[in-house]
Tab-separated table of C-alpha atoms in Angstrom:
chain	number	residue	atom	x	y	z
K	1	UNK	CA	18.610	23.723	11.536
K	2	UNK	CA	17.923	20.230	13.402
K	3	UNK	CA	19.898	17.173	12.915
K	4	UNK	CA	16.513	15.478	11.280
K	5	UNK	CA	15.664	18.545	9.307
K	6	UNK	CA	19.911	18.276	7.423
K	7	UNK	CA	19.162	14.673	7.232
K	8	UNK	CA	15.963	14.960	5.354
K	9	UNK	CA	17.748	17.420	2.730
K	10	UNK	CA	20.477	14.912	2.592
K	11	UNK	CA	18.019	12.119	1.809
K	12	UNK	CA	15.796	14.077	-0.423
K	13	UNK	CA	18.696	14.728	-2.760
K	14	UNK	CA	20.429	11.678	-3.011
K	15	UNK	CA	16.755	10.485	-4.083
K	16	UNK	CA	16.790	12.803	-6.674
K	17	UNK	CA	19.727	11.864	-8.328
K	18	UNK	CA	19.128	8.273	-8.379
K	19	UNK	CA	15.562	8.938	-9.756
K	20	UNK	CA	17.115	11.511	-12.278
K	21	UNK	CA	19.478	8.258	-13.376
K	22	UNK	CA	17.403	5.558	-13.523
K	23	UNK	CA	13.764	7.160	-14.302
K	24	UNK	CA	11.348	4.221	-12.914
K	25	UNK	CA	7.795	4.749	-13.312
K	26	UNK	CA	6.339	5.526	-10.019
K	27	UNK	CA	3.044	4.433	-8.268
K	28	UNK	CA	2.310	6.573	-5.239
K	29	UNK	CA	-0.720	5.667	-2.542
K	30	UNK	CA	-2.081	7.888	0.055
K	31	UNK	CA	-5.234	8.005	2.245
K	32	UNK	CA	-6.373	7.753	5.698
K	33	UNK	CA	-6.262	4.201	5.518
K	34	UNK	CA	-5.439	1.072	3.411
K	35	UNK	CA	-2.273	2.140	1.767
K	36	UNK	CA	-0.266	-0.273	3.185
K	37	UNK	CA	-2.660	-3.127	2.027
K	38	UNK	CA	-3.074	-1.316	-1.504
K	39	UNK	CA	0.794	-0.886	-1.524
K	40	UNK	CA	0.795	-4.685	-1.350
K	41	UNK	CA	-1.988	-5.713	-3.690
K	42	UNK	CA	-0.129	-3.419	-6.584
K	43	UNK	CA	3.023	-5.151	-5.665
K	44	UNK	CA	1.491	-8.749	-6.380
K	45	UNK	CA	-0.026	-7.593	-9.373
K	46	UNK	CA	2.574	-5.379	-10.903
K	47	UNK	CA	5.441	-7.878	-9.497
K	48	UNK	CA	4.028	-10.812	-11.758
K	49	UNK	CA	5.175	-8.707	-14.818
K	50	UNK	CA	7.844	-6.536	-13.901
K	51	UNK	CA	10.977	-5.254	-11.936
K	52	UNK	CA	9.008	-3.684	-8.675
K	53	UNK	CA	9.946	-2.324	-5.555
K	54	UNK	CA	8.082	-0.925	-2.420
K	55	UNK	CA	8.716	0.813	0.547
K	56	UNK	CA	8.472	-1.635	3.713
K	57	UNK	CA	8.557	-1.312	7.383
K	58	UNK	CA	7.060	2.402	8.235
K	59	UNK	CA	9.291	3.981	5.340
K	60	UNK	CA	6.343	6.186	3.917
K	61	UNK	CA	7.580	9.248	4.965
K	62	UNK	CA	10.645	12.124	4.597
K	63	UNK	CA	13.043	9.556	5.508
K	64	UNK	CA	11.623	6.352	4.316
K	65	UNK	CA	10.544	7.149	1.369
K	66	UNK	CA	13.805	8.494	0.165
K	67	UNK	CA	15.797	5.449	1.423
K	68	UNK	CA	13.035	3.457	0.094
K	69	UNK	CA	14.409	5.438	-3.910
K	70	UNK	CA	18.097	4.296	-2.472
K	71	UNK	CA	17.454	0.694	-1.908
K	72	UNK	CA	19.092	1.303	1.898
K	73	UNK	CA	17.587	0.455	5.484
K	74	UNK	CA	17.975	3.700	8.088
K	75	UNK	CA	21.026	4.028	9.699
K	76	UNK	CA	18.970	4.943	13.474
K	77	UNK	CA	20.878	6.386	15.651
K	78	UNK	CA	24.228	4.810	14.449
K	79	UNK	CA	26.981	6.963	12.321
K	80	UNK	CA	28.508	4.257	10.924
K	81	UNK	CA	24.653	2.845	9.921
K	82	UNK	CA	24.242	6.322	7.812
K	83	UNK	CA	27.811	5.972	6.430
K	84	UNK	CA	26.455	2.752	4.719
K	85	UNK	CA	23.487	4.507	3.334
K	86	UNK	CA	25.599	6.717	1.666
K	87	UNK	CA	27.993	4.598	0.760
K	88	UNK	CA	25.373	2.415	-0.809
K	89	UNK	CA	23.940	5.021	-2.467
K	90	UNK	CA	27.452	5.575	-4.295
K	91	UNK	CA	27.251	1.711	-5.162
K	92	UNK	CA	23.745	2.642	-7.029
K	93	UNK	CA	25.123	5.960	-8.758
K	94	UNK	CA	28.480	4.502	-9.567
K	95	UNK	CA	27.529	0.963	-10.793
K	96	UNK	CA	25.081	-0.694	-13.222
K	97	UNK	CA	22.824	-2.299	-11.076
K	98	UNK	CA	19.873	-3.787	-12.469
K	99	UNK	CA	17.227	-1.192	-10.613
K	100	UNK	CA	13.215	-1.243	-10.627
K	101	UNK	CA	11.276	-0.638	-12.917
K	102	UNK	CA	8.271	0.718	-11.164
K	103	UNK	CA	8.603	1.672	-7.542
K	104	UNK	CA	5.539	1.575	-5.091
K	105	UNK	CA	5.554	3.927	-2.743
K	106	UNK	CA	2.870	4.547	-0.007
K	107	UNK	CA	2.806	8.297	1.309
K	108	UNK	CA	1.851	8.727	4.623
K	109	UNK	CA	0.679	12.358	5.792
K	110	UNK	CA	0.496	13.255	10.190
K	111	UNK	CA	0.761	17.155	9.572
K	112	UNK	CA	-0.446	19.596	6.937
K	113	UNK	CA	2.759	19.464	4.230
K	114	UNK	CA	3.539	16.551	4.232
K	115	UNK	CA	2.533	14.953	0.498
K	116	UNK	CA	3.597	18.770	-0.788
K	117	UNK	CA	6.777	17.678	0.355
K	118	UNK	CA	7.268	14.281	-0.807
K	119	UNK	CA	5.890	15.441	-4.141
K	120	UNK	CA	8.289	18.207	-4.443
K	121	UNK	CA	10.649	15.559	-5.457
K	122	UNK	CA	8.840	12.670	-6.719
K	123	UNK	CA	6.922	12.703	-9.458
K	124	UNK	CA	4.357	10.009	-9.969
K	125	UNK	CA	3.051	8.419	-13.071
K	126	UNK	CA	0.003	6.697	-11.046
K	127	UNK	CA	-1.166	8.284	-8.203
K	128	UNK	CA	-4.148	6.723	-5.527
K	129	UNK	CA	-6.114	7.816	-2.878
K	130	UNK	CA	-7.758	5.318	-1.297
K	131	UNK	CA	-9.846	6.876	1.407
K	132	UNK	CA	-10.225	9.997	3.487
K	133	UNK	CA	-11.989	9.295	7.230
K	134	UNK	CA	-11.302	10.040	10.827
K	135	UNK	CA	-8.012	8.779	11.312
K	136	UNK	CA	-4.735	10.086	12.546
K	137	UNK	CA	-6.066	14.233	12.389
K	138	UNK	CA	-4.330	15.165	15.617
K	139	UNK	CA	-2.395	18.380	13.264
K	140	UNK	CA	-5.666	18.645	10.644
K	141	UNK	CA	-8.790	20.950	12.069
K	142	UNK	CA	-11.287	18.617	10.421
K	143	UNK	CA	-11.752	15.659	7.438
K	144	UNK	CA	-12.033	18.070	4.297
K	145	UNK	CA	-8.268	19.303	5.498
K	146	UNK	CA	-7.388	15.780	5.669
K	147	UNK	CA	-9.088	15.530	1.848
K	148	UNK	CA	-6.804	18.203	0.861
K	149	UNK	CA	-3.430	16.988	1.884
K	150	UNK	CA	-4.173	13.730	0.247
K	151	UNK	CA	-5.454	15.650	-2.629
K	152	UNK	CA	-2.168	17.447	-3.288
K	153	UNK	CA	-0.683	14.242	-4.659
K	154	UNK	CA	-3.824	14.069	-6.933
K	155	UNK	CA	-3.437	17.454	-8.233
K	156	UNK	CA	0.367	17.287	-8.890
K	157	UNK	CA	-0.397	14.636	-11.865
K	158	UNK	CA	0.315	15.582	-15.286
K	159	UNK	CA	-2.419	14.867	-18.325
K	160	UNK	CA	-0.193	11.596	-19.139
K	161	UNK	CA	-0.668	10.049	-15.623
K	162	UNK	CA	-3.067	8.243	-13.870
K	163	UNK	CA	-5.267	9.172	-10.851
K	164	UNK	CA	-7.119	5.922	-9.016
K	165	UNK	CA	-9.752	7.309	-6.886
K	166	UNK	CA	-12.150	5.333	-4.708
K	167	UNK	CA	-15.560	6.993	-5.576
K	168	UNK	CA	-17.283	5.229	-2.613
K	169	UNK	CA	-15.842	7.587	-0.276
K	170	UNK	CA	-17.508	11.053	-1.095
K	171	UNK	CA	-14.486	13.141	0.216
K	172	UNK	CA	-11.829	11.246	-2.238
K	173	UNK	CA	-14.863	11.256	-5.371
K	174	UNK	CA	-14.840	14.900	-4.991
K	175	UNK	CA	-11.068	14.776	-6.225
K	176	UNK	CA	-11.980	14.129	-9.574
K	177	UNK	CA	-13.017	18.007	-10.342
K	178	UNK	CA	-9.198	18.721	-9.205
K	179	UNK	CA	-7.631	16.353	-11.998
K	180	UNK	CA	-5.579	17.329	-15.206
K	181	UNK	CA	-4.659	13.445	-15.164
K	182	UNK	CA	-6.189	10.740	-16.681
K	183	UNK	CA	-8.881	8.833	-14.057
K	184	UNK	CA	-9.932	5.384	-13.237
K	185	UNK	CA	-12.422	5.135	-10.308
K	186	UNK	CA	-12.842	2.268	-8.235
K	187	UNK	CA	-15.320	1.093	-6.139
K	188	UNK	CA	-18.572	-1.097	-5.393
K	189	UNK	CA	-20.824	1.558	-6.257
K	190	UNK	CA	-22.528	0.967	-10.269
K	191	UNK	CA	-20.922	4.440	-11.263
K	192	UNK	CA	-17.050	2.809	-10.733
K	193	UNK	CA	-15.694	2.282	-13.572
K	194	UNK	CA	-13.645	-0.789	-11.937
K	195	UNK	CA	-15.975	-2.432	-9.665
K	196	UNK	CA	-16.333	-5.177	-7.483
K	197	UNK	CA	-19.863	-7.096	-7.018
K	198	UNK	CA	-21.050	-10.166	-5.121
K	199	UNK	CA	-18.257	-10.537	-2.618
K	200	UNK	CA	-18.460	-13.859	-0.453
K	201	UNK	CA	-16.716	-15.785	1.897
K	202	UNK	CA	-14.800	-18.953	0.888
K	203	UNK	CA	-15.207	-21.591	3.006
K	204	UNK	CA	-12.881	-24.789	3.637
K	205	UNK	CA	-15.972	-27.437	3.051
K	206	UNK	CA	-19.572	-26.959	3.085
K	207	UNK	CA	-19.554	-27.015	7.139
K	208	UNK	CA	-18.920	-23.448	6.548
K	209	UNK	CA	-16.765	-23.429	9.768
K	210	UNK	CA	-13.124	-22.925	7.965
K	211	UNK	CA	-12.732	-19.636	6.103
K	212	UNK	CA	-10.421	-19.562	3.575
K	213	UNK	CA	-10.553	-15.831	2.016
K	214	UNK	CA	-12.787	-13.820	-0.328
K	215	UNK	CA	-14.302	-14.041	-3.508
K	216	UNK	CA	-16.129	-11.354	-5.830
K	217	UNK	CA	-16.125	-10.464	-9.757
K	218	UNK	CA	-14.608	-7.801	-11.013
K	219	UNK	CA	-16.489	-5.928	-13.413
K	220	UNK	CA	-14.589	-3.952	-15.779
K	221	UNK	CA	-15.970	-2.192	-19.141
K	222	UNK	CA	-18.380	-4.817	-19.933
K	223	UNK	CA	-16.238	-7.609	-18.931
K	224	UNK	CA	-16.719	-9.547	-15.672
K	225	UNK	CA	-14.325	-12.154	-14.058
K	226	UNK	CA	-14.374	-13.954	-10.956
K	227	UNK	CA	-11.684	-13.220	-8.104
K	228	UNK	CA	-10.440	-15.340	-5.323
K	229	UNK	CA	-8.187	-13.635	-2.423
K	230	UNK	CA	-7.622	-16.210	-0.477
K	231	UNK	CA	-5.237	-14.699	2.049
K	232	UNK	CA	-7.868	-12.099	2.666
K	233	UNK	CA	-10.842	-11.662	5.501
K	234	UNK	CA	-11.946	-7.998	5.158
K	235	UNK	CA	-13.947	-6.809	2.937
K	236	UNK	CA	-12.701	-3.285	2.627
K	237	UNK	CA	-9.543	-5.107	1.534
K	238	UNK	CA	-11.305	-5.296	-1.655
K	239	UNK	CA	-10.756	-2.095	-2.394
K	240	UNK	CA	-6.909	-2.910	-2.258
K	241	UNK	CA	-7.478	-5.404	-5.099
K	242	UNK	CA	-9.712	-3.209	-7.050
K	243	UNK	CA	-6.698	-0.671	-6.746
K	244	UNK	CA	-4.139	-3.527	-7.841
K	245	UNK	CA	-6.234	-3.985	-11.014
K	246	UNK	CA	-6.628	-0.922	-12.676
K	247	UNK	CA	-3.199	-0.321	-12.066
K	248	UNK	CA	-2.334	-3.487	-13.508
K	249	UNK	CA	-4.226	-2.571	-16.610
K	250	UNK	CA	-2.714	1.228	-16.989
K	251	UNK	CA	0.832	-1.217	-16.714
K	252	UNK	CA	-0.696	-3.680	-19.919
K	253	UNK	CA	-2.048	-6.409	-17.845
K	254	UNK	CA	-5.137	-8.075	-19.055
K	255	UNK	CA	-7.892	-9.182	-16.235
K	256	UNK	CA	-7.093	-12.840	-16.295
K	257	UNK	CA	-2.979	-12.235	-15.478
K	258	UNK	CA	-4.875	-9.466	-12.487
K	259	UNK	CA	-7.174	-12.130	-11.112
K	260	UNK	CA	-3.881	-14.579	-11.460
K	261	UNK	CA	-2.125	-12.392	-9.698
K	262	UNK	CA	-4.014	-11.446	-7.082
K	263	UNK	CA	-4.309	-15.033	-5.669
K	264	UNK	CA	-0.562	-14.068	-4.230
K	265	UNK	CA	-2.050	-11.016	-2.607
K	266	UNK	CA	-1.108	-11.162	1.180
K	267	UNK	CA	-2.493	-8.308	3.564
K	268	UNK	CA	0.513	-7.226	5.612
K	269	UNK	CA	0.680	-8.782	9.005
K	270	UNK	CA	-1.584	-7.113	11.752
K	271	UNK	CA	-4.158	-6.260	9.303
K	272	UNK	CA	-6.638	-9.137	9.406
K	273	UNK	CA	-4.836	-11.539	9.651
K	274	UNK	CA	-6.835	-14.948	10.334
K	275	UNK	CA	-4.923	-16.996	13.048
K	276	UNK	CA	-5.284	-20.045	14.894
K	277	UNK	CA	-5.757	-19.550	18.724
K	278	UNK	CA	-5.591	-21.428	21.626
K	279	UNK	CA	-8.333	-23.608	23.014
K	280	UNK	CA	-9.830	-23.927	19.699
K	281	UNK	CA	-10.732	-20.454	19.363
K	282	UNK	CA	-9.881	-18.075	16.117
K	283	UNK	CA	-8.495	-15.024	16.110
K	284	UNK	CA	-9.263	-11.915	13.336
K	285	UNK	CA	-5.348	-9.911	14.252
K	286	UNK	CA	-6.123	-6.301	13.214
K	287	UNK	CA	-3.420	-5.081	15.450
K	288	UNK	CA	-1.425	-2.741	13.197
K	289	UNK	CA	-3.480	0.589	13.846
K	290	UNK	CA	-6.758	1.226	14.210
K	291	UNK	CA	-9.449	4.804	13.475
K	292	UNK	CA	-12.938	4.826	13.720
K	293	UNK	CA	-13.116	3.792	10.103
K	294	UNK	CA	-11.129	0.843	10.126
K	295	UNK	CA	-12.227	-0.086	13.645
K	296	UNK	CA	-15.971	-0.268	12.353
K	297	UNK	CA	-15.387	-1.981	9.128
K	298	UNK	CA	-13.386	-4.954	11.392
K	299	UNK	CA	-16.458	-5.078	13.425
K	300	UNK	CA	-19.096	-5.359	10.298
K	301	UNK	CA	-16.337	-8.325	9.682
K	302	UNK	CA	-16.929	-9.970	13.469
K	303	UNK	CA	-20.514	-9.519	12.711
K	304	UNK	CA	-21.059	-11.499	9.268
K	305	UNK	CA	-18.827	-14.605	10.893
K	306	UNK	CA	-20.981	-16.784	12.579
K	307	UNK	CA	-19.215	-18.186	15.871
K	308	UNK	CA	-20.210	-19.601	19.151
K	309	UNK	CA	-19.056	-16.274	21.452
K	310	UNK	CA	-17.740	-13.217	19.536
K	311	UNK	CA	-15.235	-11.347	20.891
K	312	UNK	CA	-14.173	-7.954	20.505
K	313	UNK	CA	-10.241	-6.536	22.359
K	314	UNK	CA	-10.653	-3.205	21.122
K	315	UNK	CA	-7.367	-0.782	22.445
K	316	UNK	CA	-7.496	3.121	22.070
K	317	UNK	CA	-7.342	5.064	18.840
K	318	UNK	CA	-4.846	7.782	19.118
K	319	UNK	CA	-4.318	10.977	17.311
K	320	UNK	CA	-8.236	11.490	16.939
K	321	UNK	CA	-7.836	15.209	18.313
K	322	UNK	CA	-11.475	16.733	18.879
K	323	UNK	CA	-12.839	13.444	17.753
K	324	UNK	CA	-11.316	11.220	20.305
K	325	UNK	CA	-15.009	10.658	21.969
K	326	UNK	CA	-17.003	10.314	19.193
K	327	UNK	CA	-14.684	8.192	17.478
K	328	UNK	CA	-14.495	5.608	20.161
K	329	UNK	CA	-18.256	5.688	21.110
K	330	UNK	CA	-18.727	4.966	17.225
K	331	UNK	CA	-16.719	1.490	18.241
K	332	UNK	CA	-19.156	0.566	20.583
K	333	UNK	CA	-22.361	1.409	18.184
K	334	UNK	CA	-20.889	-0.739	15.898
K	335	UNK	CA	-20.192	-3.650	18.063
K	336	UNK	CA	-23.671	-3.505	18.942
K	337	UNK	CA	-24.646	-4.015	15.904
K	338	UNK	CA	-22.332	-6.934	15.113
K	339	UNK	CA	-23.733	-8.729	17.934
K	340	UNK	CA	-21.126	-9.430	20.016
K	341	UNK	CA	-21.276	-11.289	23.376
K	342	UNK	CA	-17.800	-9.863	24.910
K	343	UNK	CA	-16.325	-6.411	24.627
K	344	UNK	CA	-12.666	-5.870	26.415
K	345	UNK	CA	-11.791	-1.872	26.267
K	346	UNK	CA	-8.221	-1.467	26.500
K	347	UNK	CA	-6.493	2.326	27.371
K	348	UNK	CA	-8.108	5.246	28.822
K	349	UNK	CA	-10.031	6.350	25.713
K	350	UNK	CA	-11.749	3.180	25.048
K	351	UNK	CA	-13.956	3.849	28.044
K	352	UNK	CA	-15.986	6.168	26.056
K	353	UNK	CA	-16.795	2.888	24.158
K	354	UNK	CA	-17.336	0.744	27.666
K	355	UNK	CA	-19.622	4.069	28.589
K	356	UNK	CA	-21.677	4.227	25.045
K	357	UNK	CA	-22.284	0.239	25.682
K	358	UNK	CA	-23.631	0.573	29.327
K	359	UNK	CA	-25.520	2.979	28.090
K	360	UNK	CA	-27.183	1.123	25.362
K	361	UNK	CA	-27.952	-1.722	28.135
K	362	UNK	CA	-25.251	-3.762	27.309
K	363	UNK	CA	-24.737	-6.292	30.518
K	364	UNK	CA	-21.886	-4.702	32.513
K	365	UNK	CA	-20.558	-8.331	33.073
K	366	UNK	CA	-19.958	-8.397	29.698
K	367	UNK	CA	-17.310	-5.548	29.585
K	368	UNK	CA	-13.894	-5.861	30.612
K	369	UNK	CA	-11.303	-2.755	31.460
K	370	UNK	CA	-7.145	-2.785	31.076
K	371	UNK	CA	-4.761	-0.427	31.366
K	372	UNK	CA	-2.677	-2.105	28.735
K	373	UNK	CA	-2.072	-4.729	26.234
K	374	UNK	CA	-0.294	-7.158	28.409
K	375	UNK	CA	-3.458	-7.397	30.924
K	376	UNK	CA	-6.282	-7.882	28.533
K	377	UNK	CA	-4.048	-11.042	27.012
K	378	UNK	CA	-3.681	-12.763	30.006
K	379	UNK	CA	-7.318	-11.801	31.121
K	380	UNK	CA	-8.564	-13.026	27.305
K	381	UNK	CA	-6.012	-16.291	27.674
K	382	UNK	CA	-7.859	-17.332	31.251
K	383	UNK	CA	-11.576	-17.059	29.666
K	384	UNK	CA	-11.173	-18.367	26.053
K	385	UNK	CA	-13.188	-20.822	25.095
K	386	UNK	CA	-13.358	-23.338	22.073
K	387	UNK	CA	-14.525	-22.129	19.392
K	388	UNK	CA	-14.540	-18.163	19.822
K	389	UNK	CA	-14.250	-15.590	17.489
K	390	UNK	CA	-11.706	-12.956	18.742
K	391	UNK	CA	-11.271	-9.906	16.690
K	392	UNK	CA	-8.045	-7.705	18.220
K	393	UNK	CA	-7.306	-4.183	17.181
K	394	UNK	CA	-5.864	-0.880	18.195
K	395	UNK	CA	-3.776	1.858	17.422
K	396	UNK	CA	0.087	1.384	17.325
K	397	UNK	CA	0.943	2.832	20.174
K	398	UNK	CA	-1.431	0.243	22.472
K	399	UNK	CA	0.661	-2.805	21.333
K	400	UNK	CA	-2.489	-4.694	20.622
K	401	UNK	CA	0.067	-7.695	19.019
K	402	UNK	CA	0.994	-8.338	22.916
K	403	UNK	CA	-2.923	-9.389	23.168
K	404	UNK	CA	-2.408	-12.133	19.755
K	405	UNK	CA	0.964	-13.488	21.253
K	406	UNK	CA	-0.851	-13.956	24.618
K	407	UNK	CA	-3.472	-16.676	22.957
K	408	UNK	CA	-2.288	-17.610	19.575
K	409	UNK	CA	-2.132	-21.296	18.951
K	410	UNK	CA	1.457	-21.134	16.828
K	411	UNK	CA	3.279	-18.186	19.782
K	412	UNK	CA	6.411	-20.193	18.156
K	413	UNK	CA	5.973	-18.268	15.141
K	414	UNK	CA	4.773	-14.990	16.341
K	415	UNK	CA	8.064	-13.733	14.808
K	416	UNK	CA	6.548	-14.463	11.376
K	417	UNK	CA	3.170	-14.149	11.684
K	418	UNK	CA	2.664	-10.616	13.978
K	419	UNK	CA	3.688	-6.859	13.687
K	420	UNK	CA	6.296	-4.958	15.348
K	421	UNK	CA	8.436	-7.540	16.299
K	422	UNK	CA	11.901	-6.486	15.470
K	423	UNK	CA	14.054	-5.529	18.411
K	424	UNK	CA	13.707	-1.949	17.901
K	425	UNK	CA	9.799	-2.200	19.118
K	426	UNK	CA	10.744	-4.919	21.675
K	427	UNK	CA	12.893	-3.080	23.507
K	428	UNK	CA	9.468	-0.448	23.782
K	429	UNK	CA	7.851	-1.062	27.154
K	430	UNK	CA	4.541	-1.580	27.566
K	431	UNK	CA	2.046	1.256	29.205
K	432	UNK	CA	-0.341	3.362	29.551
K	433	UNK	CA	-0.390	5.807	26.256
């Protein structure tokens, strides 16, 4: 047996036990993407009212989530870092700490088995699935596999829990013939039973040049109340709010201490993220990750700003399998559509995108190609202009941040305000993935 594999049973049981002492309730989140933003919408709204606690960093899997139940950071490769896991782990068994009440914890899922596992062990009182798409199915043979791996946590509820399911996907509606739990659905569609309507940009003044968030109302069982997110851009970020709320009412929240709430809702950095850039330009950071989903829902965002030049520093989507091409040619369709003046395809498999665009009759002039991250930002910082729109994205591994350091306005603070930038991913070269 691996190293990993002893560690993970290690882990898994010391979870147990402190679960087994302590008995939190427990929200789980899964899907192919916006956990991490649902994760933190929940945490605003739950976190008004109660003890809470979620996982942070990239802890959503066999080892994070269990350290995540411990209260501990990962050792890495350091004994003497594990030996304080463990020995912090004694501090929780051993003395009466004042733990959580509710713990958040987002599930992610690479390979078939994955959510079996982590529910093996954990056993949710909420559980949410907030969309299942083209992303990350390198180990899955299609989407409906994808559906049912995030479907196991689903189906592991008991009648006294709660599933949250996102009815304007189709794969994650058809969930709801798998459930012994309790439902809530959530969506913009009139059949959700929490649903958002009339969503808007919020503007600084009536030059409608600064944006300052989102608005819509949130309709709940006859009732409707306005909601302001003014830390968020994207509209599919809704759905993280819409999440936030009907757990906030299973917890004994009423909509007014929700909407109250949510005002503190932050999306997690990377995951548009409005920023000041230089020359007078503005910059939409989507640099976390990026699928085909998420990619075209950033670019429907680009496309509803108005701006002098729109931008688009799109890096490769990885672990798309069979669906690399199509997945990246869907990128350029999309940026098509959102009008866009100036497309810069970063990695190898972004030039299906540069291809589909050429093909559509897209001026080649237009379209810029890097082998990396670190090229496209100084390329982008030379031709800036006031004004601009810039929307950067990519998948993890293209270290699409390096672009947003290259030609924010505030670099000084890119320490704050950007992803991956603790040593460990510093020390990462950048390259060709």
């Amino acid at each position: 047996m691996s190293r990993l594999k002893i560690l993970q049973k290690i882990l898994r049981t010391m979870a147990i036990w402190v679960l087994k002492k302590y008995n939190p309730k427990i929200v789980s989140v899964t899907g192919s993407v916006g956990k991490t933003s649902t994760k933190e919408a929940i945490f605003a709204v739950l976190g008004s009212q109660y003890r809470v606690r979620r996982n942070e960093k990239n802890y959503n899997n066999e080892i994070g989530i269990p350290l995540t139940i411990i209260g501990a950071s990962s050792g890495n490769s350091s004994l003497f870092g594990w030996m304080g896991v463990f020995l912090k782990w004694i501090v929780v068994m051993v003395l009466p700490i004042e733990y959580p009440e509710i713990l958040i914890l987002e599930m992610g899922a690479d390979r078939p088995g994955d959510i079996e596992y982590l529910t093996s062990f954990i056993r949710s009182d909420v559980g949410i699935v907030t969309d299942v798409s083209l992303s990350h199915i390198e180990f899955f043979k299609n989407v409906e596999d994808v559906g049912r791996e995030k479907g196991t946590l689903i189906r592991k509820l008991l009648e006294k829990n709660l599933a949250i399911l996102n009815i304007d996907n189709p794969h994650v509606a058809k969930m709801s013939e798998q459930l012994k739990a309790e439902l809530t659905t959530i969506g913009f569609v009139a059949e959700a039973e929490m649903r958002a309507t009339d969503p808007a940009f919020v503007y600084a003044d009536e030059s409608g040049k600064e944006i300052k968030g989102l608005s819509f109302k949130l309709n709940y069982k006859g009732t409707t109340i306005p909601v302001r997110l003014d830390s968020v851009l994207a509209k599919h970020q809704i759905y993280s709010a819409l999440v936030a709320a009907a757990t906030g009412v299973w917890f004994g929240l009423n909509l007014v201490e929700i909407a109250a709430a949510l005002k503190n809702f932050v999306p997690p950095c990377g995951r548009m993220n409005l920023l000041p850039g230089i020359k007078n330009s503005l910059i939409i950071d989507d640099s976390y990750n990026s699928s085909p989903t998420s990619a075209v829902a950033a670019l429907s965002v680009l496309g509803e700003i108005s701006a002098k030049r729109k931008i688009a520093v799109m890096g490769d989507m990885l672990e798309l399998g069979t669906e690399t091409e199509r997945g990246h040619r869907s990128v350029a369709k999309k940026f098509l559509e959102s009008k866009g003046n100036l497309f810069f395809a970063v990695g190898t498999r972004m030039q299906f995108a540069a291809e589909e665009l050429l093909k559509n009759n897209f001026p080649k002039e237009n379209i810029f190609s890097f082998k990396n991250s670190l090229e496209a930002g100084r390329k982008l910082q030379e031709i800036v202009q006031a004004d601009d729109l810039i929307l950067v994205k990519g998948s993890q591994g293209m270290r699409m941040e390096k672009v947003v350091e290259e030609i924010m306005a505030t670099s000084l603070k890119a320490d704050e305000l950007l992803c991956r930038q603790n040593d460990e991913w510093k020390k990462i070269p950048v390259g060709e993935v």
